[in-house]
């Protein structure tokens, strides 16, 4: 009985022991599985896991040691703070203690010194645990060096961007999506007189006050909230695209004065391409606007002057587009200004040549010797002036001769911006000149004929002189041979004294006939009367006044009057001897 009872208890104990063994085996199997799972999680985790006990590493996974450039076995047993950056050791101690005590739940950042002396950034959380039956610290860490470098690069980039915006020559402001000013550079400080410290961080359209004197949306707001009605309030929308707006407009209150501004606005994007704000640059172009208006007024005055110039006038810009076509050239060509203004491709040549080709004012912009040579005459060619005359084939369907003057057009800086040409139709003058040349040519031919006629006349006159000389010679011979012998015979005969005197006079007169004296005297002094010539001949013969009076049967006083008249007509003074002078003429 007793033995049976003991055997039963023994069997029960064996059965119980087998069950406990089975339970232990089961628990052991689960523990192995848990250890394997923990080992797998530890080894495969992206985080760095480590256990610190008594200030020393007791365990590290591969990632935790790799962050510092070591293997796990290199760090086990060493102080955990030996890899900390000296400047961060105290900070890490304080933040880790706060987390272990439950006073902080936020991960903390610190730097470590790697095996090769480099620096890495670590993000860490710690928690208290029991390790091998004693208290320990479980550390969970991540290497955030790349993130810190990117963050630093971003900060540097933002700093550079801020510096760029700060020193942009154009006034620049930027706002975020809530309309808060996030940038207000030095140039806009100077433009508005408002320092950045008084504007940065302000909203509610504060940035509009310096320009409009009121809180209202401005151009930069149209980037975030497009508004067609507001856009129409600007003087000019120069460009409107999806992400860009360029405008010009008057503002009423820039430093208390009306100003004309140019502005360019566009969106600001984050790294994901989302709009996070808008930026605008501004230029004060009031002076340029006023200059443009003054220039337009000046151009209008110039256009009015060109319009009423008496000469036909046209002008082109550097691209060869017609920018002036006045009333006189309308009348000359029959083409109205509205049909020519703005035209290019040598349209202005058609009324003159019937074809598109360079004309004189093109030579101002692009000199061409070959084209110059096509003109009838280059009257003047200087650096900035060309004057020509030429025939054109088809001015209103007829050939015409034109005078033209061309010169450059300059801007205020002395740059050539075009060319201008004035034209005159001098066809009638050209025809008159040609008629004159034709008549001069005809006159030249007649002059040649007249010269030939004169030459013939000179031959005839010479022949007449020769005939006259021959006749005079015959008269001389005949007088000497046929008359003088008889006079000499009469003088030899006894006759009265008066008859002797008559014979002497007759002899003298006959000598005068054969002498050149009387002919020379009458030819040189045509004002002498026949009586004065007669008396002058007797004076030359050295006859006295008494002898002459008796021979001519006139009084001596009459002879003296004739002597006075002869001296006066011969231009003789009292110093001259009349007899000697008359003798010199023989």
CSV table of N, CA and C in Angstrom, one decimal, residues 426-558:
chain,number,residue,atom,x,y,z
A,426,UNK,N,14.5,119.4,-110.2
A,426,UNK,CA,15.1,120.5,-111.0
A,426,UNK,C,15.2,120.1,-112.5
A,427,UNK,N,14.1,119.4,-112.9
A,427,UNK,CA,14.1,119.0,-114.3
A,427,UNK,C,14.0,120.2,-115.3
A,428,UNK,N,13.2,121.2,-114.9
A,428,UNK,CA,13.1,122.3,-115.8
A,428,UNK,C,14.4,123.1,-115.9
A,429,UNK,N,15.1,123.2,-114.7
A,429,UNK,CA,16.4,123.9,-114.7
A,429,UNK,C,17.4,123.1,-115.6
A,430,UNK,N,17.3,121.7,-115.4
A,430,UNK,CA,18.2,120.9,-116.2
A,430,UNK,C,18.0,121.1,-117.7
A,431,UNK,N,16.7,121.1,-118.1
A,431,UNK,CA,16.4,121.3,-119.5
A,431,UNK,C,16.9,122.7,-120.0
A,432,UNK,N,16.7,123.7,-119.1
A,432,UNK,CA,17.2,125.0,-119.4
A,432,UNK,C,18.7,125.0,-119.6
A,433,UNK,N,19.4,124.3,-118.7
A,433,UNK,CA,20.9,124.2,-118.8
A,433,UNK,C,21.3,123.5,-120.1
A,434,UNK,N,20.5,122.5,-120.4
A,434,UNK,CA,20.9,121.7,-121.6
A,434,UNK,C,20.6,122.6,-122.8
A,435,UNK,N,19.5,123.4,-122.8
A,435,UNK,CA,19.2,124.3,-123.9
A,435,UNK,C,20.3,125.4,-124.0
A,436,UNK,N,20.8,125.9,-122.9
A,436,UNK,CA,21.8,126.9,-122.9
A,436,UNK,C,23.1,126.3,-123.4
A,437,UNK,N,23.4,125.0,-123.0
A,437,UNK,CA,24.6,124.4,-123.6
A,437,UNK,C,24.5,124.2,-125.1
A,438,UNK,N,23.3,123.8,-125.5
A,438,UNK,CA,23.1,123.6,-127.0
A,438,UNK,C,23.3,125.0,-127.7
A,439,UNK,N,22.7,126.0,-127.1
A,439,UNK,CA,22.9,127.3,-127.7
A,439,UNK,C,24.3,127.8,-127.7
A,440,UNK,N,25.0,127.5,-126.6
A,440,UNK,CA,26.4,127.9,-126.5
A,440,UNK,C,27.2,127.1,-127.6
A,441,UNK,N,26.8,125.9,-127.8
A,441,UNK,CA,27.5,125.1,-128.8
A,441,UNK,C,27.2,125.7,-130.2
A,442,UNK,N,26.0,126.0,-130.4
A,442,UNK,CA,25.6,126.7,-131.7
A,442,UNK,C,26.4,128.0,-131.9
A,443,UNK,N,26.4,128.8,-130.8
A,443,UNK,CA,27.2,130.0,-130.8
A,443,UNK,C,28.6,129.8,-131.1
A,444,UNK,N,29.2,128.7,-130.5
A,444,UNK,CA,30.6,128.4,-130.7
A,444,UNK,C,30.8,128.1,-132.2
A,445,UNK,N,29.9,127.4,-132.8
A,445,UNK,CA,30.0,127.1,-134.2
A,445,UNK,C,29.9,128.4,-135.1
A,446,UNK,N,29.0,129.3,-134.6
A,446,UNK,CA,28.9,130.6,-135.3
A,446,UNK,C,30.1,131.4,-135.1
A,447,UNK,N,30.7,131.3,-133.9
A,447,UNK,CA,32.0,132.1,-133.7
A,447,UNK,C,33.1,131.6,-134.6
A,448,UNK,N,33.1,130.3,-134.8
A,448,UNK,CA,34.1,129.7,-135.7
A,448,UNK,C,33.9,130.2,-137.1
A,449,UNK,N,32.6,130.2,-137.5
A,449,UNK,CA,32.3,130.8,-138.8
A,449,UNK,C,32.7,132.2,-138.9
A,450,UNK,N,32.4,133.0,-137.8
A,450,UNK,CA,32.7,134.4,-137.9
A,450,UNK,C,34.2,134.6,-137.9
A,451,UNK,N,34.9,133.8,-137.2
A,451,UNK,CA,36.4,133.9,-137.2
A,451,UNK,C,36.9,133.6,-138.6
A,452,UNK,N,36.3,132.6,-139.3
A,452,UNK,CA,36.7,132.3,-140.7
A,452,UNK,C,36.4,133.5,-141.5
A,453,UNK,N,35.2,134.1,-141.3
A,453,UNK,CA,34.8,135.3,-142.1
A,453,UNK,C,35.8,136.5,-141.8
A,454,UNK,N,36.1,136.7,-140.6
A,454,UNK,CA,37.1,137.7,-140.2
A,454,UNK,C,38.4,137.5,-140.9
A,455,UNK,N,38.8,136.2,-140.9
A,455,UNK,CA,40.1,135.9,-141.5
A,455,UNK,C,40.0,136.3,-143.0
A,456,UNK,N,38.9,135.9,-143.6
A,456,UNK,CA,38.7,136.3,-145.0
A,456,UNK,C,38.7,137.8,-145.2
A,457,UNK,N,38.1,138.5,-144.3
A,457,UNK,CA,38.0,140.0,-144.4
A,457,UNK,C,39.4,140.6,-144.2
A,458,UNK,N,40.1,140.0,-143.2
A,458,UNK,CA,41.5,140.5,-143.1
A,458,UNK,C,42.3,140.3,-144.3
A,459,UNK,N,42.1,139.2,-145.0
A,459,UNK,CA,42.8,139.0,-146.3
A,459,UNK,C,42.4,140.0,-147.3
A,460,UNK,N,41.1,140.3,-147.3
A,460,UNK,CA,40.6,141.4,-148.3
A,460,UNK,C,41.1,142.7,-147.9
A,461,UNK,N,41.1,143.0,-146.6
A,461,UNK,CA,41.6,144.4,-146.2
A,461,UNK,C,43.1,144.5,-146.5
A,462,UNK,N,43.8,143.4,-146.3
A,462,UNK,CA,45.2,143.4,-146.6
A,462,UNK,C,45.4,143.7,-148.1
A,463,UNK,N,44.6,143.0,-148.9
A,463,UNK,CA,44.6,143.1,-150.3
A,463,UNK,C,44.3,144.6,-150.7
A,464,UNK,N,43.3,145.2,-150.0
A,464,UNK,CA,42.9,146.6,-150.3
A,464,UNK,C,44.0,147.5,-149.9
A,465,UNK,N,44.7,147.2,-148.8
A,465,UNK,CA,45.8,148.1,-148.4
A,465,UNK,C,46.9,148.0,-149.5
A,466,UNK,N,47.1,146.8,-149.9
A,466,UNK,CA,48.2,146.6,-150.9
A,466,UNK,C,47.8,147.3,-152.2
A,467,UNK,N,46.4,147.2,-152.6
A,467,UNK,CA,46.0,147.9,-153.8
A,467,UNK,C,46.1,149.4,-153.6
A,468,UNK,N,45.8,149.9,-152.4
A,468,UNK,CA,45.9,151.3,-152.1
A,468,UNK,C,47.3,151.8,-152.2
A,469,UNK,N,48.2,151.0,-151.6
A,469,UNK,CA,49.6,151.4,-151.7
A,469,UNK,C,50.1,151.5,-153.1
A,470,UNK,N,49.6,150.5,-153.9
A,470,UNK,CA,50.0,150.5,-155.3
A,470,UNK,C,49.4,151.7,-156.0
A,471,UNK,N,48.2,152.1,-155.6
A,471,UNK,CA,47.6,153.3,-156.2
A,471,UNK,C,48.3,154.5,-155.9
A,472,UNK,N,48.6,154.6,-154.5
A,472,UNK,CA,49.4,155.8,-154.1
A,472,UNK,C,50.7,155.9,-154.8
A,473,UNK,N,51.3,154.7,-154.9
A,473,UNK,CA,52.6,154.7,-155.6
A,473,UNK,C,52.5,155.2,-157.1
A,474,UNK,N,51.4,154.8,-157.7
A,474,UNK,CA,51.1,155.2,-159.1
A,474,UNK,C,50.9,156.7,-159.1
A,475,UNK,N,50.1,157.2,-158.1
A,475,UNK,CA,49.8,158.7,-158.1
A,475,UNK,C,51.1,159.4,-157.9
A,476,UNK,N,52.0,158.9,-157.0
A,476,UNK,CA,53.2,159.6,-156.7
A,476,UNK,C,54.1,159.6,-158.0
A,477,UNK,N,54.2,158.5,-158.6
A,477,UNK,CA,55.0,158.4,-159.8
A,477,UNK,C,54.4,159.4,-160.9
A,478,UNK,N,53.1,159.4,-161.0
A,478,UNK,CA,52.5,160.2,-162.0
A,478,UNK,C,52.7,161.7,-161.7
A,479,UNK,N,52.5,162.1,-160.4
A,479,UNK,CA,52.7,163.5,-160.0
A,479,UNK,C,54.1,163.9,-160.3
A,480,UNK,N,55.1,163.0,-159.9
A,480,UNK,CA,56.5,163.4,-160.1
A,480,UNK,C,56.9,163.4,-161.5
A,481,UNK,N,56.3,162.5,-162.3
A,481,UNK,CA,56.7,162.4,-163.7
A,481,UNK,C,55.8,163.4,-164.6
A,482,UNK,N,54.6,163.5,-164.3
A,482,UNK,CA,53.7,164.3,-165.2
A,482,UNK,C,53.4,165.7,-164.7
A,483,UNK,N,53.5,166.0,-163.4
A,483,UNK,CA,53.1,167.3,-162.9
A,483,UNK,C,54.3,168.1,-162.5
A,484,UNK,N,55.1,167.6,-161.7
A,484,UNK,CA,56.2,168.3,-161.1
A,484,UNK,C,57.1,168.9,-162.2
A,485,UNK,N,57.4,168.2,-163.3
A,485,UNK,CA,58.3,168.8,-164.3
A,485,UNK,C,57.7,170.1,-164.8
A,486,UNK,N,56.4,170.2,-165.0
A,486,UNK,CA,55.8,171.4,-165.6
A,486,UNK,C,55.8,172.5,-164.5
A,487,UNK,N,55.6,172.2,-163.3
A,487,UNK,CA,55.7,173.2,-162.2
A,487,UNK,C,57.1,173.8,-162.2
A,488,UNK,N,58.0,173.0,-162.3
A,488,UNK,CA,59.4,173.5,-162.3
A,488,UNK,C,59.7,174.4,-163.5
A,489,UNK,N,59.1,174.0,-164.7
A,489,UNK,CA,59.3,174.9,-165.8
A,489,UNK,C,58.6,176.2,-165.7
A,490,UNK,N,57.4,176.2,-165.0
A,490,UNK,CA,56.7,177.5,-164.8
A,490,UNK,C,57.5,178.4,-163.8
A,491,UNK,N,58.1,177.7,-162.8
A,491,UNK,CA,58.9,178.5,-161.9
A,491,UNK,C,60.1,179.1,-162.6
A,492,UNK,N,60.6,178.5,-163.6
A,492,UNK,CA,61.7,179.0,-164.4
A,492,UNK,C,61.4,180.2,-165.3
A,493,UNK,N,60.1,180.3,-165.6
A,493,UNK,CA,59.6,181.4,-166.5
A,493,UNK,C,59.5,182.7,-165.7
A,494,UNK,N,59.7,183.9,-166.3
A,494,UNK,CA,59.5,185.1,-165.6
A,494,UNK,C,58.0,185.4,-165.4
A,495,UNK,N,57.6,185.4,-164.2
A,495,UNK,CA,56.2,185.7,-163.8
A,495,UNK,C,56.1,186.6,-162.6
A,496,UNK,N,54.9,187.1,-162.3
A,496,UNK,CA,54.8,188.0,-161.1
A,496,UNK,C,55.0,187.3,-159.8
A,497,UNK,N,55.3,188.1,-158.8
A,497,UNK,CA,55.5,187.6,-157.5
A,497,UNK,C,54.4,186.8,-156.9
A,498,UNK,N,53.2,187.2,-157.2
A,498,UNK,CA,52.0,186.5,-156.7
A,498,UNK,C,51.9,185.2,-157.4
A,499,UNK,N,52.2,185.1,-158.7
A,499,UNK,CA,52.2,183.8,-159.4
A,499,UNK,C,53.2,182.9,-158.8
A,500,UNK,N,54.4,183.5,-158.5
A,500,UNK,CA,55.4,182.6,-157.9
A,500,UNK,C,54.9,182.0,-156.6
A,501,UNK,N,54.2,182.9,-155.8
A,501,UNK,CA,53.7,182.4,-154.5
A,501,UNK,C,52.7,181.3,-154.8
A,502,UNK,N,51.9,181.4,-155.8
A,502,UNK,CA,50.9,180.3,-156.1
A,502,UNK,C,51.6,179.1,-156.5
A,503,UNK,N,52.6,179.2,-157.3
A,503,UNK,CA,53.3,178.0,-157.7
A,503,UNK,C,54.0,177.3,-156.5
A,504,UNK,N,54.5,178.1,-155.6
A,504,UNK,CA,55.1,177.5,-154.4
A,504,UNK,C,54.1,176.7,-153.6
A,505,UNK,N,52.9,177.4,-153.5
A,505,UNK,CA,51.9,176.7,-152.8
A,505,UNK,C,51.4,175.4,-153.5
A,506,UNK,N,51.3,175.5,-154.8
A,506,UNK,CA,51.0,174.4,-155.6
A,506,UNK,C,52.0,173.3,-155.5
A,507,UNK,N,53.2,173.6,-155.5
A,507,UNK,CA,54.3,172.6,-155.3
A,507,UNK,C,54.2,172.0,-153.9
A,508,UNK,N,54.0,172.8,-152.9
A,508,UNK,CA,53.9,172.3,-151.6
A,508,UNK,C,52.7,171.3,-151.4
A,509,UNK,N,51.6,171.7,-152.0
A,509,UNK,CA,50.4,170.8,-151.9
A,509,UNK,C,50.6,169.5,-152.7
A,510,UNK,N,51.2,169.6,-153.8
A,510,UNK,CA,51.5,168.4,-154.5
A,510,UNK,C,52.4,167.5,-153.7
A,511,UNK,N,53.4,168.1,-153.0
A,511,UNK,CA,54.2,167.2,-152.2
A,511,UNK,C,53.4,166.6,-151.0
A,512,UNK,N,52.5,167.4,-150.5
A,512,UNK,CA,51.7,166.8,-149.4
A,512,UNK,C,50.8,165.7,-149.9
A,513,UNK,N,50.4,165.7,-151.2
A,513,UNK,CA,49.6,164.7,-151.7
A,513,UNK,C,50.4,163.4,-151.7
A,514,UNK,N,51.6,163.5,-152.1
A,514,UNK,CA,52.5,162.3,-152.2
A,514,UNK,C,53.1,162.0,-150.8
A,515,UNK,N,52.9,162.9,-149.9
A,515,UNK,CA,53.5,162.7,-148.5
A,515,UNK,C,52.5,162.0,-147.6
A,516,UNK,N,52.9,161.2,-146.6
A,516,UNK,CA,51.9,160.6,-145.7
A,516,UNK,C,51.5,161.5,-144.6
A,517,UNK,N,52.0,162.8,-144.6
A,517,UNK,CA,51.7,163.7,-143.5
A,517,UNK,C,50.2,164.0,-143.4
A,518,UNK,N,49.7,164.4,-144.5
A,518,UNK,CA,48.2,164.9,-144.4
A,518,UNK,C,47.3,163.7,-144.1
A,519,UNK,N,47.7,162.5,-144.6
A,519,UNK,CA,46.8,161.3,-144.3
A,519,UNK,C,46.9,161.0,-142.8
A,520,UNK,N,48.2,161.1,-142.2
A,520,UNK,CA,48.4,160.7,-140.8
A,520,UNK,C,47.7,161.8,-140.0
A,521,UNK,N,47.8,163.0,-140.3
A,521,UNK,CA,47.2,164.1,-139.5
A,521,UNK,C,45.7,164.0,-139.5
A,522,UNK,N,45.1,163.8,-140.6
A,522,UNK,CA,43.6,163.7,-140.7
A,522,UNK,C,43.1,162.4,-140.0
A,523,UNK,N,43.9,161.3,-140.1
A,523,UNK,CA,43.4,160.1,-139.5
A,523,UNK,C,43.6,160.1,-138.0
A,524,UNK,N,44.6,160.8,-137.5
A,524,UNK,CA,44.9,160.8,-136.0
A,524,UNK,C,44.0,161.8,-135.3
A,525,UNK,N,43.8,162.9,-136.0
A,525,UNK,CA,43.0,164.0,-135.4
A,525,UNK,C,41.8,164.3,-136.3
A,526,UNK,N,40.8,163.5,-136.2
A,526,UNK,CA,39.7,163.6,-137.0
A,526,UNK,C,38.8,164.9,-136.7
A,527,UNK,N,39.1,165.5,-135.5
A,527,UNK,CA,38.3,166.7,-135.1
A,527,UNK,C,38.8,168.0,-135.9
A,528,UNK,N,40.0,167.9,-136.6
A,528,UNK,CA,40.4,169.1,-137.3
A,528,UNK,C,39.6,169.3,-138.5
A,529,UNK,N,39.2,170.6,-138.8
A,529,UNK,CA,38.5,170.9,-140.0
A,529,UNK,C,39.4,170.9,-141.2
A,530,UNK,N,38.9,171.0,-142.4
A,530,UNK,CA,39.7,171.0,-143.6
A,530,UNK,C,40.6,172.3,-143.6
A,531,UNK,N,40.0,173.5,-143.2
A,531,UNK,CA,40.8,174.7,-143.1
A,531,UNK,C,42.0,174.6,-142.2
A,532,UNK,N,41.7,173.8,-141.0
A,532,UNK,CA,42.7,173.7,-140.0
A,532,UNK,C,43.8,172.7,-140.5
A,533,UNK,N,43.4,171.7,-141.2
A,533,UNK,CA,44.4,170.8,-141.8
A,533,UNK,C,45.3,171.6,-142.8
A,534,UNK,N,44.6,172.5,-143.6
A,534,UNK,CA,45.3,173.3,-144.6
A,534,UNK,C,46.3,174.2,-143.9
A,535,UNK,N,45.9,174.9,-142.9
A,535,UNK,CA,46.8,175.8,-142.2
A,535,UNK,C,47.9,175.0,-141.5
A,536,UNK,N,47.6,173.8,-140.9
A,536,UNK,CA,48.6,173.0,-140.2
A,536,UNK,C,49.7,172.6,-141.2
A,537,UNK,N,49.3,172.3,-142.5
A,537,UNK,CA,50.3,171.9,-143.5
A,537,UNK,C,51.2,173.0,-143.8
A,538,UNK,N,50.7,174.3,-143.9
A,538,UNK,CA,51.5,175.4,-144.2
A,538,UNK,C,52.4,175.7,-143.0
A,539,UNK,N,52.0,175.6,-141.7
A,539,UNK,CA,52.8,175.8,-140.6
A,539,UNK,C,54.0,174.8,-140.6
A,540,UNK,N,53.7,173.5,-140.9
A,540,UNK,CA,54.7,172.5,-141.0
A,540,UNK,C,55.8,172.9,-142.1
A,541,UNK,N,55.4,173.7,-143.1
A,541,UNK,CA,56.3,174.2,-144.1
A,541,UNK,C,57.0,175.4,-143.7
A,542,UNK,N,56.8,175.8,-142.4
A,542,UNK,CA,57.5,176.9,-141.7
A,542,UNK,C,57.1,178.2,-142.4
A,543,UNK,N,55.8,178.3,-142.8
A,543,UNK,CA,55.3,179.6,-143.3
A,543,UNK,C,54.9,180.5,-142.2
A,544,UNK,N,55.1,181.8,-142.4
A,544,UNK,CA,54.7,182.7,-141.3
A,544,UNK,C,53.2,182.9,-141.4
A,545,UNK,N,52.7,183.6,-140.3
A,545,UNK,CA,51.3,183.9,-140.2
A,545,UNK,C,50.9,184.8,-141.3
A,546,UNK,N,51.7,185.8,-141.6
A,546,UNK,CA,51.5,186.8,-142.7
A,546,UNK,C,51.4,186.1,-144.1
A,547,UNK,N,52.4,185.2,-144.3
A,547,UNK,CA,52.4,184.4,-145.6
A,547,UNK,C,51.2,183.6,-145.7
A,548,UNK,N,50.8,182.9,-144.7
A,548,UNK,CA,49.6,182.1,-144.7
A,548,UNK,C,48.4,182.9,-145.0
A,549,UNK,N,48.3,184.1,-144.3
A,549,UNK,CA,47.1,185.0,-144.5
A,549,UNK,C,47.0,185.4,-146.0
A,550,UNK,N,48.1,185.8,-146.5
A,550,UNK,CA,48.1,186.3,-147.9
A,550,UNK,C,47.7,185.1,-148.9
A,551,UNK,N,48.3,183.9,-148.6
A,551,UNK,CA,48.1,182.8,-149.5
A,551,UNK,C,46.6,182.4,-149.5
A,552,UNK,N,46.0,182.4,-148.3
A,552,UNK,CA,44.6,181.9,-148.1
A,552,UNK,C,43.6,183.1,-148.2
A,553,UNK,N,44.2,184.3,-148.4
A,553,UNK,CA,43.3,185.5,-148.5
A,553,UNK,C,42.4,185.7,-147.4
A,554,UNK,N,42.9,185.5,-146.1
A,554,UNK,CA,42.2,185.7,-144.9
A,554,UNK,C,43.1,186.6,-144.0
A,555,UNK,N,42.5,187.1,-143.0
A,555,UNK,CA,43.2,188.0,-142.1
A,555,UNK,C,44.2,187.2,-141.2
A,556,UNK,N,45.2,187.9,-140.7
A,556,UNK,CA,46.2,187.3,-139.8
A,556,UNK,C,45.5,186.9,-138.4
A,557,UNK,N,44.5,187.7,-138.0
A,557,UNK,CA,43.8,187.4,-136.7
A,557,UNK,C,43.1,186.0,-136.9
A,558,UNK,N,42.5,185.8,-138.1
A,558,UNK,CA,41.8,184.5,-138.3
A,558,UNK,C,42.8,183.4,-138.3
